[in-house]
Tab-separated table of C-alpha atoms in Angstrom:
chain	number	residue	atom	x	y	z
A	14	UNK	CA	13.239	54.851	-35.531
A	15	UNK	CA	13.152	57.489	-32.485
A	16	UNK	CA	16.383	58.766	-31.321
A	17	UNK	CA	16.208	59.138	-27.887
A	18	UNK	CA	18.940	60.392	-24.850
A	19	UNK	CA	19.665	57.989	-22.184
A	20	UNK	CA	20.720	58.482	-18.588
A	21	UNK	CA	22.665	55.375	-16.427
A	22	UNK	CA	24.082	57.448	-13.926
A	23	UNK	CA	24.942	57.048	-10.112
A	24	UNK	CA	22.436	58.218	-7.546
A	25	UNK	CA	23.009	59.691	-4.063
A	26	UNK	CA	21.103	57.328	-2.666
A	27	UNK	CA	17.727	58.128	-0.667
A	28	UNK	CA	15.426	55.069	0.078
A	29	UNK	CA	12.830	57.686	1.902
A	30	UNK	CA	12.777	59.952	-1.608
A	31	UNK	CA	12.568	56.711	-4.013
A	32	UNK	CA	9.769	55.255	-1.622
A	33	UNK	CA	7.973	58.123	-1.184
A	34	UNK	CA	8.467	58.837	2.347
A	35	UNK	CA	9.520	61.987	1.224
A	36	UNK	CA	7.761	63.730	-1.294
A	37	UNK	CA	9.298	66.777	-3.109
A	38	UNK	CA	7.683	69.356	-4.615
A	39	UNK	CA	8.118	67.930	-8.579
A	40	UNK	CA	5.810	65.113	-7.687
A	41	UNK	CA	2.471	64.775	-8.391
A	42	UNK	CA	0.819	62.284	-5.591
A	43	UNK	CA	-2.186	62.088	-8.031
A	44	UNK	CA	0.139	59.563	-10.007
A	45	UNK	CA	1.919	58.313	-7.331
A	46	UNK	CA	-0.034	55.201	-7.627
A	47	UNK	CA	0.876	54.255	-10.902
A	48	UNK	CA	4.307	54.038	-9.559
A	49	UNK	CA	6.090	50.340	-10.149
A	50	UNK	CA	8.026	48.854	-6.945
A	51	UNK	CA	9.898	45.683	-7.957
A	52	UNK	CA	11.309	45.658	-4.345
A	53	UNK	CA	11.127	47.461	-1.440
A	54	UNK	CA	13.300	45.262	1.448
A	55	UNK	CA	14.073	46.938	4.418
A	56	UNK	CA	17.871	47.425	4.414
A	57	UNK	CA	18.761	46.072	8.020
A	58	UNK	CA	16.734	42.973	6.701
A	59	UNK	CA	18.707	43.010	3.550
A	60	UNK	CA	22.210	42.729	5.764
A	61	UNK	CA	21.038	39.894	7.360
A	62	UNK	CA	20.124	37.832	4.924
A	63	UNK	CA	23.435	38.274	2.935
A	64	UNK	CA	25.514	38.565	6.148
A	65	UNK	CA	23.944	37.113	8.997
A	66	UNK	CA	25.450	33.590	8.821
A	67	UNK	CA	28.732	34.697	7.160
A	68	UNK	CA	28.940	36.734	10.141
A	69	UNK	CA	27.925	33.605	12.347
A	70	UNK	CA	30.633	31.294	11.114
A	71	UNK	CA	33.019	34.366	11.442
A	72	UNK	CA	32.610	34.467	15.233
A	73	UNK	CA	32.420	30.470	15.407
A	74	UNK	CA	36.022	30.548	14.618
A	75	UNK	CA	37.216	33.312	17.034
A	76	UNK	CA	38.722	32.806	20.416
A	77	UNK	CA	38.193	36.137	21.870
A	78	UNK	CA	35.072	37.684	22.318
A	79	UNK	CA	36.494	41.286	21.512
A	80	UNK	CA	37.173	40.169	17.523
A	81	UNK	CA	33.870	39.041	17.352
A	82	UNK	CA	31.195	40.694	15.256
A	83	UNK	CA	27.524	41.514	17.106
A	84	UNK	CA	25.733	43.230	13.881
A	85	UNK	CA	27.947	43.502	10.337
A	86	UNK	CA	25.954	46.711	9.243
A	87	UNK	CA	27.097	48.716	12.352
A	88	UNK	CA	30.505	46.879	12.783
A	89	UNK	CA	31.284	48.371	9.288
A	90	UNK	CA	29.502	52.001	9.375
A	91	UNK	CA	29.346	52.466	13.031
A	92	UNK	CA	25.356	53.303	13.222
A	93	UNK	CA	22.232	51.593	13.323
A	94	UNK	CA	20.961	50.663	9.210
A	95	UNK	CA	19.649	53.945	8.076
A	96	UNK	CA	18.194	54.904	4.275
A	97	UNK	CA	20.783	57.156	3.045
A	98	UNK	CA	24.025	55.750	1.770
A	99	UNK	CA	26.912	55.666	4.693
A	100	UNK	CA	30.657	55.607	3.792
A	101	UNK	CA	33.411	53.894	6.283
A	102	UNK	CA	37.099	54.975	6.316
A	103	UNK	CA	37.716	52.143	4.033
A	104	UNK	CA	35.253	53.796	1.423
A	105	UNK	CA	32.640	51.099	1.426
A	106	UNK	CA	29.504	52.233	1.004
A	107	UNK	CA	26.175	51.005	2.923
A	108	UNK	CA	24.982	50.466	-0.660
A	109	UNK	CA	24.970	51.637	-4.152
A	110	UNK	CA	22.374	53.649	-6.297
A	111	UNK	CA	22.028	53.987	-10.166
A	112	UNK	CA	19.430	56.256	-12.128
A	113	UNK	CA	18.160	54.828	-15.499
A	114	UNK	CA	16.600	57.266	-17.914
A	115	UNK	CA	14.845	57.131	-21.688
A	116	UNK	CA	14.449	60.582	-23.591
A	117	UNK	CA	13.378	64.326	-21.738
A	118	UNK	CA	10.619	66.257	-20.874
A	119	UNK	CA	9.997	67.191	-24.337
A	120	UNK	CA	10.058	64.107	-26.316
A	121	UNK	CA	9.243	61.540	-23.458
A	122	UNK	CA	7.499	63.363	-20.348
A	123	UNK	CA	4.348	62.516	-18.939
A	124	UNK	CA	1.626	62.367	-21.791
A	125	UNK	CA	3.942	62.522	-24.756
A	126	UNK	CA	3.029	58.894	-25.838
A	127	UNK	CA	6.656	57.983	-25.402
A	128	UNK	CA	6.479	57.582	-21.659
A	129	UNK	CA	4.577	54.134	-22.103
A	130	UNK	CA	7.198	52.986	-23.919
A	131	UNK	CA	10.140	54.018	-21.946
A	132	UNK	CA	8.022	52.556	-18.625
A	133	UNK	CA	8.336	49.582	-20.696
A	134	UNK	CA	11.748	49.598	-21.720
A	135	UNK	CA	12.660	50.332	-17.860
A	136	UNK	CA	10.318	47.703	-16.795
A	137	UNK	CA	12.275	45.219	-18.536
A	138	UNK	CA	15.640	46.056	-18.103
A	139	UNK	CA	15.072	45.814	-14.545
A	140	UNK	CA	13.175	42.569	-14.423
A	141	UNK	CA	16.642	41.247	-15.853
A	142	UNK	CA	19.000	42.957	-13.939
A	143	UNK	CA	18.988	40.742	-11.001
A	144	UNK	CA	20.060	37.383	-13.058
A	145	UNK	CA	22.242	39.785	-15.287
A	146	UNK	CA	24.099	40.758	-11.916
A	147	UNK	CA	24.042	38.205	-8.819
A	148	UNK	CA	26.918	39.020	-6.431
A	149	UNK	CA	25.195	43.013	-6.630
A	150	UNK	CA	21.809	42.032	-4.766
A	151	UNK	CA	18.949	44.494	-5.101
A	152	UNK	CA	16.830	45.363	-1.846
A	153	UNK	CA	15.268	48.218	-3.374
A	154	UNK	CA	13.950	49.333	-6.651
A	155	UNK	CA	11.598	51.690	-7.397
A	156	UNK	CA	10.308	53.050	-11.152
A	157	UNK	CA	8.672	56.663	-11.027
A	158	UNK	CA	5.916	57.670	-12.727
A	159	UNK	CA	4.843	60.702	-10.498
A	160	UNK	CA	7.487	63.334	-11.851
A	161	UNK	CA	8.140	64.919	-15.576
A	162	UNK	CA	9.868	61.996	-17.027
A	163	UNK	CA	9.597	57.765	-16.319
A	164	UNK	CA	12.522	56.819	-14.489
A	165	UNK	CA	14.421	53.844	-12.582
A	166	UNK	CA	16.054	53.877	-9.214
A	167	UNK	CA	17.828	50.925	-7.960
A	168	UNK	CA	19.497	50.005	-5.084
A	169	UNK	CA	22.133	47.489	-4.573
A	170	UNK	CA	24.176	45.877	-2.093
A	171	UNK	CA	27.539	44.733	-3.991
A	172	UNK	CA	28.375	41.330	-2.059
A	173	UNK	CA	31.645	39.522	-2.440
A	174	UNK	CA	33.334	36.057	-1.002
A	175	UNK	CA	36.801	35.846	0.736
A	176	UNK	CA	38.653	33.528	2.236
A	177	UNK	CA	40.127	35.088	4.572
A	178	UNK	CA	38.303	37.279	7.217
A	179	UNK	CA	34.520	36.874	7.208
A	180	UNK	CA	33.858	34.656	4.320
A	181	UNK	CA	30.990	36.771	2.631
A	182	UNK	CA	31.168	40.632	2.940
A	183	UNK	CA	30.214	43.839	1.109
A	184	UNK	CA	32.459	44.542	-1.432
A	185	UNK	CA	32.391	45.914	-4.824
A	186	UNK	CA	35.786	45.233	-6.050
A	187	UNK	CA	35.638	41.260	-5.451
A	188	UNK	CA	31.814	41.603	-6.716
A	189	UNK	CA	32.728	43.015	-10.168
A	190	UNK	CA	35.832	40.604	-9.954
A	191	UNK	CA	33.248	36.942	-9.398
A	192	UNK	CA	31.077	38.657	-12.068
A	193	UNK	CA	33.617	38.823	-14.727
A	194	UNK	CA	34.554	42.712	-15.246
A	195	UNK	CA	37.912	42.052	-13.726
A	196	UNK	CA	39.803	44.160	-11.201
A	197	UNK	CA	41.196	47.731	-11.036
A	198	UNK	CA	39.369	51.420	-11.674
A	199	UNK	CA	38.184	49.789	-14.699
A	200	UNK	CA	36.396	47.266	-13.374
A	201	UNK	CA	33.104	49.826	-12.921
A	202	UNK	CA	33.240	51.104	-16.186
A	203	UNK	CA	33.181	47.952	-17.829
A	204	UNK	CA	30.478	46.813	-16.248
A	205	UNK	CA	28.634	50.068	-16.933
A	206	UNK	CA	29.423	49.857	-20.420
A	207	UNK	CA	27.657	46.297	-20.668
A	208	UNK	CA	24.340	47.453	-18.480
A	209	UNK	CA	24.277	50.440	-20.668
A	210	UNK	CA	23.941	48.159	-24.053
A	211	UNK	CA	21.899	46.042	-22.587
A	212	UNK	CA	19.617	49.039	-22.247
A	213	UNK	CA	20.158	50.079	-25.879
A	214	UNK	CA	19.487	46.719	-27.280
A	215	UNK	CA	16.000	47.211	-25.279
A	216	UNK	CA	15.192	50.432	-26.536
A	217	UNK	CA	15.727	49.031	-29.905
A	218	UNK	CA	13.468	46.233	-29.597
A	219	UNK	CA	10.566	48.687	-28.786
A	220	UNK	CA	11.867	51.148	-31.441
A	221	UNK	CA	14.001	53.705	-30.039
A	222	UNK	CA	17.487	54.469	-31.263
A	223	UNK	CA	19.827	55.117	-27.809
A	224	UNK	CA	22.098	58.299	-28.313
A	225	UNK	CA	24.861	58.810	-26.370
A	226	UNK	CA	24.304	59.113	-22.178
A	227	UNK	CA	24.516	62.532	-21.046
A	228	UNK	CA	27.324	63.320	-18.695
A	229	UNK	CA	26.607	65.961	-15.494
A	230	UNK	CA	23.390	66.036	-14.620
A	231	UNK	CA	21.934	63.981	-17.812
A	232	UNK	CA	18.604	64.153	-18.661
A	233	UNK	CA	17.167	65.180	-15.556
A	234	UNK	CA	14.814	68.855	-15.734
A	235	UNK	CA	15.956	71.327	-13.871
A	236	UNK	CA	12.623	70.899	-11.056
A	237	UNK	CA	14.800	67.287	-10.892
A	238	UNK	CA	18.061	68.156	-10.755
A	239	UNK	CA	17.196	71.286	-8.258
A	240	UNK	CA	15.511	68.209	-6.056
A	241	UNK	CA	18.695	65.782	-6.595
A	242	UNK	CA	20.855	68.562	-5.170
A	243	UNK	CA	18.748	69.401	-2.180
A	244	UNK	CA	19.143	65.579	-1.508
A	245	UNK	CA	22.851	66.429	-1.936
A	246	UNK	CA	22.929	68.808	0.514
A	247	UNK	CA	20.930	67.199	3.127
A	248	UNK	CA	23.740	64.646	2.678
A	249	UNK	CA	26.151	66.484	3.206
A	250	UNK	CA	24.930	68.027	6.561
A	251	UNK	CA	23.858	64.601	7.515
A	252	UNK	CA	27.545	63.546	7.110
A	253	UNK	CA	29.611	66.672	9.093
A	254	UNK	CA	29.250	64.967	12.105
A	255	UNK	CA	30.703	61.766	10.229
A	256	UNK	CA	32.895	63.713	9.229
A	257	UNK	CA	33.904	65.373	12.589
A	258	UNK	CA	34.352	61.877	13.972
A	259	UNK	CA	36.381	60.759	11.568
A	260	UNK	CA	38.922	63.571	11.849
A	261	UNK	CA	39.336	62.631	15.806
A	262	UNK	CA	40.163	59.373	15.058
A	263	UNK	CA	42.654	60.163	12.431
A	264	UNK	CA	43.716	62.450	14.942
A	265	UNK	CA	43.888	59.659	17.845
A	266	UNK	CA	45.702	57.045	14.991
A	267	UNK	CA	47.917	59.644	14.265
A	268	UNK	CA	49.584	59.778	17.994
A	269	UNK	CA	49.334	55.499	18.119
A	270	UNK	CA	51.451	55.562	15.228
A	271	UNK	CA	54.109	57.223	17.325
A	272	UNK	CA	53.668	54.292	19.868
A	273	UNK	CA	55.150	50.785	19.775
A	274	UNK	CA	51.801	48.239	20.088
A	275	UNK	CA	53.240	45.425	21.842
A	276	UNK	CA	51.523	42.557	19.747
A	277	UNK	CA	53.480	39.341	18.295
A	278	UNK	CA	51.095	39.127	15.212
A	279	UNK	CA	51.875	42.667	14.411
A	280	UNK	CA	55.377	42.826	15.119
A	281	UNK	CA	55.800	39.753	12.587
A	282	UNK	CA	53.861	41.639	9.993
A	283	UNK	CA	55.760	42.133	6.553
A	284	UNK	CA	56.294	45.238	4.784
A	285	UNK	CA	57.750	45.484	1.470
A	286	UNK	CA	58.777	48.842	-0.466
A	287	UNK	CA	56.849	50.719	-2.352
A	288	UNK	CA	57.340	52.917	-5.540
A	289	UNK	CA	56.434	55.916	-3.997
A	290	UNK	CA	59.582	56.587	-2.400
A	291	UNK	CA	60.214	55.371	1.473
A	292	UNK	CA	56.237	54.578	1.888
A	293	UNK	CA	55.359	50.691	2.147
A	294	UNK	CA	52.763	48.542	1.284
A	295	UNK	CA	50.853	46.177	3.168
A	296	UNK	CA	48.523	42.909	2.348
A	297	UNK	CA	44.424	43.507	3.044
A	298	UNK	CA	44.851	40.952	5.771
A	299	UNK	CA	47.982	42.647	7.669
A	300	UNK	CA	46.156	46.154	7.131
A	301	UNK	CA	43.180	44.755	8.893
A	302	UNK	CA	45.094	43.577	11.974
A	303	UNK	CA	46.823	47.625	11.839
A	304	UNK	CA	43.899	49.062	11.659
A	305	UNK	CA	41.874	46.419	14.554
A	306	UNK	CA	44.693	47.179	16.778
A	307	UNK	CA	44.625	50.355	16.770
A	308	UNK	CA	41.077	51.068	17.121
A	309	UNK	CA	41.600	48.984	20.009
A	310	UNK	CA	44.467	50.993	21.578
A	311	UNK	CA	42.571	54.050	20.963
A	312	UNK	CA	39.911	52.067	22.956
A	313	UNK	CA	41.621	51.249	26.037
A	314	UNK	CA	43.480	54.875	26.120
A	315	UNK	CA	39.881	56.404	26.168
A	316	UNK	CA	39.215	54.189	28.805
A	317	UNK	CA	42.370	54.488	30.639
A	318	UNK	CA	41.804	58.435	30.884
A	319	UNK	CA	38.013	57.662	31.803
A	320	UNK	CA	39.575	55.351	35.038
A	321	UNK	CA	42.262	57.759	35.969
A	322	UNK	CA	39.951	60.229	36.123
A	323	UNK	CA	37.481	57.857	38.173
A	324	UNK	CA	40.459	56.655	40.109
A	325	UNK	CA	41.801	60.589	41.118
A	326	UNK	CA	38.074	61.665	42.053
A	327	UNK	CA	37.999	59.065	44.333
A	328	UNK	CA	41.310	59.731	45.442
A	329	UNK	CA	40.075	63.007	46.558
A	330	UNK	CA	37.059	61.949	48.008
A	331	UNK	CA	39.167	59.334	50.449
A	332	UNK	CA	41.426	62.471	51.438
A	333	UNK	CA	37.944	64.438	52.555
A	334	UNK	CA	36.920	61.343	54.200
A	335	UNK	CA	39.876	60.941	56.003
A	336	UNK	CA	39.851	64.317	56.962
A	337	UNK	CA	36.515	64.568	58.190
A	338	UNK	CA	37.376	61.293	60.316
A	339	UNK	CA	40.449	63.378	61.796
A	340	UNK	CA	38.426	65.996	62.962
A	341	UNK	CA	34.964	64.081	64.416
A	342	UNK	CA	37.761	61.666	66.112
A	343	UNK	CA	39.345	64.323	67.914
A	344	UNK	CA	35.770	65.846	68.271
A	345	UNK	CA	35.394	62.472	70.683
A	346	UNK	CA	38.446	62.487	72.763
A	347	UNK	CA	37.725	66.104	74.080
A	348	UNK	CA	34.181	64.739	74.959
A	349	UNK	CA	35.945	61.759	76.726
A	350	UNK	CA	38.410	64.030	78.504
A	351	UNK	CA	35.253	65.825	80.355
A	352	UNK	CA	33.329	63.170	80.767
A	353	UNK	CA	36.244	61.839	82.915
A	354	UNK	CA	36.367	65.069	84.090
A	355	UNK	CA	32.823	65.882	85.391
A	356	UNK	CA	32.726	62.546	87.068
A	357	UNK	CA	30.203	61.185	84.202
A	358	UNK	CA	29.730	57.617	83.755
A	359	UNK	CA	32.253	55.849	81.970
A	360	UNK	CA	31.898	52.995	79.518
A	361	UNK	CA	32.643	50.547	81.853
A	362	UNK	CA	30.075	52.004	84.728
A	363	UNK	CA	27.425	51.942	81.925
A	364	UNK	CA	28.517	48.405	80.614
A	365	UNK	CA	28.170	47.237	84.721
A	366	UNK	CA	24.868	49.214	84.889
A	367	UNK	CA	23.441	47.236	82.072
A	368	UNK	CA	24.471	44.033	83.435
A	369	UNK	CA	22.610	44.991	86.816
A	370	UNK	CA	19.148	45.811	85.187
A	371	UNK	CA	19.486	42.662	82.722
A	372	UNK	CA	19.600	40.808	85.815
A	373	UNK	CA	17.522	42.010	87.576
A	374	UNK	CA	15.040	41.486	84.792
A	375	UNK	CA	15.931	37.755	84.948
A	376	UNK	CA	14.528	37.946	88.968
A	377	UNK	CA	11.384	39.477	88.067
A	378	UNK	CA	11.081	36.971	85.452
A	379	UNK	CA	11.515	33.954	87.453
A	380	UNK	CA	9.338	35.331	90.100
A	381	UNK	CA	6.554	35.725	87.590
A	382	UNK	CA	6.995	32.257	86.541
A	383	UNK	CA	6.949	30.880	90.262
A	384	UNK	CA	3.741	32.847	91.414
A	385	UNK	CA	2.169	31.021	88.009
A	386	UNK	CA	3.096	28.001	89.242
A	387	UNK	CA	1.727	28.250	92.803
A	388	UNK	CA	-1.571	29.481	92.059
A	389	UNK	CA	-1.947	26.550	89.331
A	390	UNK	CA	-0.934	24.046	92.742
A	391	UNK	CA	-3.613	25.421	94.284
A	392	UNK	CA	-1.501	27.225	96.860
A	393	UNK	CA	-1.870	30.511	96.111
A	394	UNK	CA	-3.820	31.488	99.762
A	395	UNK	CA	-1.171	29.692	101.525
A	396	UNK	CA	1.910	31.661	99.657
A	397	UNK	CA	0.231	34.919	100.596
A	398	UNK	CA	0.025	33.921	104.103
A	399	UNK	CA	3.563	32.547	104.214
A	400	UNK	CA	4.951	36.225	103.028
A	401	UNK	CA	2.672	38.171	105.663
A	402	UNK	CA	4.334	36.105	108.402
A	403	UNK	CA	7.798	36.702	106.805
A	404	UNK	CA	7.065	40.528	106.574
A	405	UNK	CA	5.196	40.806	109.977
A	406	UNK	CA	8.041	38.735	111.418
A	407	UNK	CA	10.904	41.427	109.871
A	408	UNK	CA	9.349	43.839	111.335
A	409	UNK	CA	9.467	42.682	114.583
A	410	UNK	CA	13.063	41.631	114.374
């Protein structure tokens, strides 16, 4: 039987590398075709199938709108769904990414013979994973058969059920826990442990004797692990401004902690003693309501700068306002003052003058409407004498 090396190792996580959005430079895209995708689910699609109408019922039972939850994804990593893995403060990770291996370069690379069989062995040991492992739900999963060696990428989302908070969340701890491998650091390594013989037990089926996995960098050639740490490193820039943000609101929670948050639940919230010395420890379900408050405080200082700010701008602007009202005001009396002064008409002399033409108006109006109404009688030769004799007759007088 061959003996052959085995990787089961934790990925960084890179949907656009395992899909082939990116392509490095170990890959050859003339076998990129013969590539096997169990799954390729968009991961904002993903969330909302598992989450969606946990997330629903969630807000169903809240009273105010500020607790509720608009999109679980970016409620818990603050961003839109993106394919690289994104860690909160709480260290949850957007998802999880594991790297399954049989043999090297040498004894199972491309051509060998061997790299059928290990393409089969990784075939089937992900076909069963799934069913193996149902609270950590796969959304991607990708086998590659483009690079020196066959090998697996999966990606999970590790789902667990609460009962208090949102009733279905992402969470590895309370996965591993309904699945069986228990609580505490352990808990991963256990279950690792099992996937990993399950692999062996596959390898020996098609006639491969598993040897040990390789820690570091495992079986990966150096082209491959060269390529995994670029992906590092773009990772790692991708996450300084992450990072940046994250320091300014440790910074912010730092000065809250110096104020009192006037809240009844969290003034009733127990603490007991730790064994660390004077520190104290606090249930998930209290930390949660620390934590919500204070991003909330944080919150409403931002915006309480943001309207002082607002509120002293317009402060100033009243004063120049007020100011330039001063000044066109006094502007006016002096006009008034010679106006009076030159004998101009006044307001009220205008005001009368107005009345006079308005009126005036109203007579020509009138008039109009009376010489209409003669010439329709029929009189119109007759009015025209009747005003010569009236003017011939002023005259004389």
């Amino acid at each position: 039987m061959k003996e052959k090396r085995l990787t089961f190792s934790q990925g960084k996580g890179s949907i656009s590398h395992n899909n082939r959005e990116f392509v490095a430079n170990n890959v050859d895209l003339l076998r990129t075709p013969d590539n096997i995708t169990f799954i390729a689910q968009p991961i904002a699609e993903a969330y909302d199938q598992l989450f969606r109408e946990s997330t629903e019922r969630y807000n169903a039972k809240q009273t105010r709108n500020d607790r509720k939850i608009s999109n679980y994804y970016e409620h818990l990593f603050g961003c839109k769904p993106c394919s690289t893995i994104k860690v909160n403060a709480l260290d949850q990770k957007s998802f999880y990414e594991v790297i399954v291996q049989v043999g090297k370069k040498e004894d199972t690379g491309i051509g060998t013979g061997d790299d059928k069989i290990a393409a089969e062995i990784l075939k089937e040991y992900m076909e069963g994973f799934q069913k193996r492992n149902p609270n950590f739900y796969v959304f991607n999963a990708v086998l590659h058969m483009d690079e020196a060696t066959p090998h697996l990428h999966f990606d999970y989302i590790p789902v667990g059920h609460y009962k208090r908070g949102q009733d279905t969340q992402n969470g590895i701890a309370q996965a591993l826990k309904e699945m069986g491998w228990g609580g505490g650091k352990m808990a991963i390594a256990r279950w690792r442990d099992s996937e990993t013989e399950v692999l062996n037990n596959i390898c020996r089926e098609h006639g491969i004797e598993p040897l040990p996995p390789e820690e570091s960098r495992g079986t990966l050639e150096v082209e491959e692990y060269k390529e995994q740490r670029r992906k590092a490193d773009a990772l790692a820039a991708e996450n300084v401004q992450v990072s940046a943000e994250l320091n300014e609101s440790k910074s912010e929670l730092e000065k809250i902690t110096k104020k009192k948050v006037d809240i009844e639940k969290i003034e009733n919230i127990e603490v007991k003693e730790s064994v660390f010395g004077k520190k104290v420890t606090l249930s998930r379900e209290n930390y949660d309501k620390l934590n919500d408050a204070a991003k909330k405080y944080v919150a409403m200082e931002k915006n309480t700068k943001k309207l002082r700010k607002e509120r002293d701008n317009a402060v100033q602007e009243c004063i120049a306002v007020k100011k330039q009202l001063e000044t066109v005001s006094s502007e006016l009396s002096v006009y008034k003052k010679k106006e009076e002064n030159s004998h101009c008409f006044t307001r009220e002399k205008l005001n009368a003058e107005s009345r006079r033409i308005k009126r005036e108006e109203q007579l020509n109006t009138d008039l109009q409407k009376a010489k209409a109404f003669i010439s329709a009688c029929g009189l119109a030769d007759e009015f025209e004498h009747y005003r010569n004799n009236r003017h011939r007759s002023s005259e004389l007088e």
